[in-house]
Amino acid sequence: MSPNVSYFNHNSRDAPRGPVKNICCIGAGYVGGPTCAVLAWKCPDIKVTITDISEERIAAWNSEELPIFEPGLDAVVKEARGRNLFFSTDVDGSIAAADLIFVSVNTPTKEAGIGAGLAADLCYVEAATRRIATVSKKGAIIVEKSTVPCRTAESMRKILEAVSPSTDASFEILSNPEFLAEGTAIEDLLDPARVLIGAMPTPGGQLAQQRLAEVYARWVRPEAIITMGLWSSELSKLAANALLAQRVSSINAIAAICEKTEANVHEVSSACRLDLRIGSKFLEAGVGFGGSCFQKDLQNLIYLSLSLGLPEVAEYWKQVLVMNAWTKRRFSKDIVQKMFSTITSKHIAVLGFAFKADTGDTREAPAIDVCRDLLEDGAVVHIYDPKVSEASIDRALMAKGACSHTATKGKGYIVEPSMQQACAGASALVFMTNWTEFSSKQVDWKAIYQSMSKPAFIFDGRNVVKDVEALKKIGFSVYKSGVGY
Ligand SMILES: NC(=O)c1ccc[n+]([C@@H]2O[C@H](COP(=O)([O-])OP(=O)(O)OC[C@H]3O[C@@H](n4cnc5c(N)ncnc54)[C@H](O)[C@@H]3O)[C@@H](O)[C@H]2O)c1
């Protein structure tokens, strides 16, 4: 992709476009599913088909047990499904019928070849674009919903124009990055802080932008619908995630100083939050960020900076990732060190495996790294998460090569059905996700303490434990990230 290629002279061959009546979403994942389910729910007169190459995923969307857990999602899907919301594996048929197509496929980091470990792998975007070029109807609007490197729309246009069988095909590409956060996706989609719609400054681009804005205007506050240039919109998503991740790494860097100085990072961060220029969000110290986006979007930004000949900029953002990896490793090391420098054959309860509360998503979850470290050090790990299945835990740990070097049989870890069962017989419990059930008043800490091996340790990487003194009184040794006890 060359940033010097200009689109501003693009010879627009726009077909007249009326209001959007039929939408197709390619990719029925964490973004495509909830986003278009909410759209269908709010716009009953628009037919919305969410399509995916994964038969398993589509079957789950059509079943009682949706493939992802998201508070409020079930009710939205159940009301709209079969009315104007459909889930289908007929990718071509769904594209062919649509006058607006969201591309919501995955954009993981490349694992091999040029840019491996940093660049976005756009093979899924390209495959989807080729299907659009081949089967979409004239004048269809194409919307980048996936997070993509800046100027991806330019590559998409080249593919569309080269592959389309029609000599007078007309494609308008918009950028409409998604800002939902897993765990609050439905809330975020119903009342988004902003909806960005980026377009080329051509008459066709402006008209397509207006058509998509009209769809959102059915339920989104007008002042939250922001129109801008295509490249700014693409870059805004990477910029927003980089800034959020940077806050987490910054507060974790302060947490490390707190632990050495007997300062308390929660006191420090609450003091910082009161400054309106800083703001109150994403200043929770802990065991680092996870999720499918921050890591890969930062890698993407680093790669973009390097490609643009900006090594200092790349180095700046790289430190955010370095700090995150170090934070996770430091947490594991602390566990071993505080448990008398050996955890061989000790039972350790890991409470929470999802990368954050209210989601079953384990992508890049810090729990994966910490479990891997504990297993490598010979511990027997008992994992409990209210929303993550054993199969997902197995997949996540296997992908990281996490295995026990001491287990003579089995995997070296056991997935437990409850917090109490994970803790029974354990020498330590480690909080890796801030599920509300862990901090609930219903938790009988005395009973948990009695069921554990002594001394009984608590390692809190998620600020779950609020009343440390009460737990100490029971007999626990408590360690919290960023608190210098
Ligand atoms: N997960 C989030 O919280 C989040 C938030 C904002 C943006 N994003 C971005 O949204 C995009 C999608 O993320 P996700 O978490 O939904 O990914 P996902 O892996 O959950 O879903 C992507 C889906 O696309 C399908 N797919 C891939 N190629 C296809 C093709 N050619 N035709 C049909 N289906 C195809 C896959 O089978 C998969 O089900 C990514 O670019 C991501 O960075 C994610």
XYZ file of C-alpha atoms and ligand atoms in Angstrom, residues 26-33 51-54 57 91 104-107 123-125 127-128 131 145-148 177-182 237 241 292-293 296-297 355 361 363, ligand 1:
87
model
C -19.620 -10.859 6.632
C -18.251 -12.366 9.849
C -20.460 -13.564 12.711
C -17.931 -13.014 15.477
C -17.719 -10.855 18.594
C -18.192 -7.737 16.458
C -20.373 -8.785 13.510
C -22.857 -10.721 15.678
C -23.067 -14.602 7.291
C -19.986 -16.657 8.081
C -17.932 -19.455 6.562
C -18.031 -21.261 9.913
C -20.729 -20.542 14.473
C -22.082 -15.948 2.061
C -16.478 -7.791 10.092
C -13.976 -10.569 9.587
C -10.987 -11.217 11.817
C -7.724 -9.327 11.219
C -6.163 -12.556 4.130
C -9.715 -12.701 5.523
C -10.457 -9.134 4.440
C -11.159 -13.160 0.705
C -14.327 -11.295 1.717
C -16.545 -12.454 -2.864
C -16.086 -2.733 10.264
C -12.987 -4.806 11.000
C -10.010 -2.988 12.478
C -7.602 -2.564 9.590
C -14.645 1.058 12.944
C -16.294 -0.593 15.902
C -15.601 0.731 19.397
C -17.681 -1.707 21.438
C -15.990 -3.281 24.436
C -16.671 -6.924 25.135
C -9.495 3.043 15.687
C -6.794 1.385 21.207
C -8.050 -9.696 20.935
C -7.557 -6.021 20.109
C -2.693 -6.714 17.747
C -3.763 -3.131 17.095
C -9.489 -11.588 29.654
C -13.435 -14.451 25.447
C -8.009 -14.193 23.464
N -13.659 -8.302 19.620
C -13.728 -7.014 19.859
O -13.968 -6.585 20.997
C -13.524 -6.009 18.755
C -13.874 -4.677 18.982
C -13.719 -3.764 17.945
C -13.202 -4.189 16.729
N -12.840 -5.491 16.536
C -12.347 -5.875 15.214
O -13.418 -6.490 14.495
C -12.923 -7.522 13.637
C -13.615 -8.826 13.962
O -13.289 -9.184 15.296
P -14.060 -10.350 16.048
O -13.594 -10.315 17.460
O -15.507 -10.270 15.748
O -13.442 -11.629 15.280
P -13.991 -13.118 15.304
O -12.818 -13.991 15.027
O -14.796 -13.349 16.542
O -15.018 -13.174 14.072
C -14.637 -13.083 12.754
C -15.514 -14.032 11.949
O -15.273 -13.809 10.557
C -15.433 -15.039 9.889
N -14.812 -14.968 8.575
C -13.504 -14.838 8.253
N -13.355 -14.779 6.922
C -14.583 -14.852 6.371
C -15.079 -14.828 5.053
N -14.250 -14.686 4.004
N -16.399 -14.954 4.835
C -17.240 -15.095 5.893
N -16.841 -15.113 7.170
C -15.524 -14.989 7.417
C -14.759 -16.030 10.830
O -15.192 -17.362 10.555
C -15.210 -15.512 12.195
O -16.377 -16.170 12.652
C -11.413 -7.548 13.853
O -10.812 -6.741 12.882
C -11.248 -6.916 15.221
O -9.997 -6.310 15.381
C -13.019 -6.404 17.519
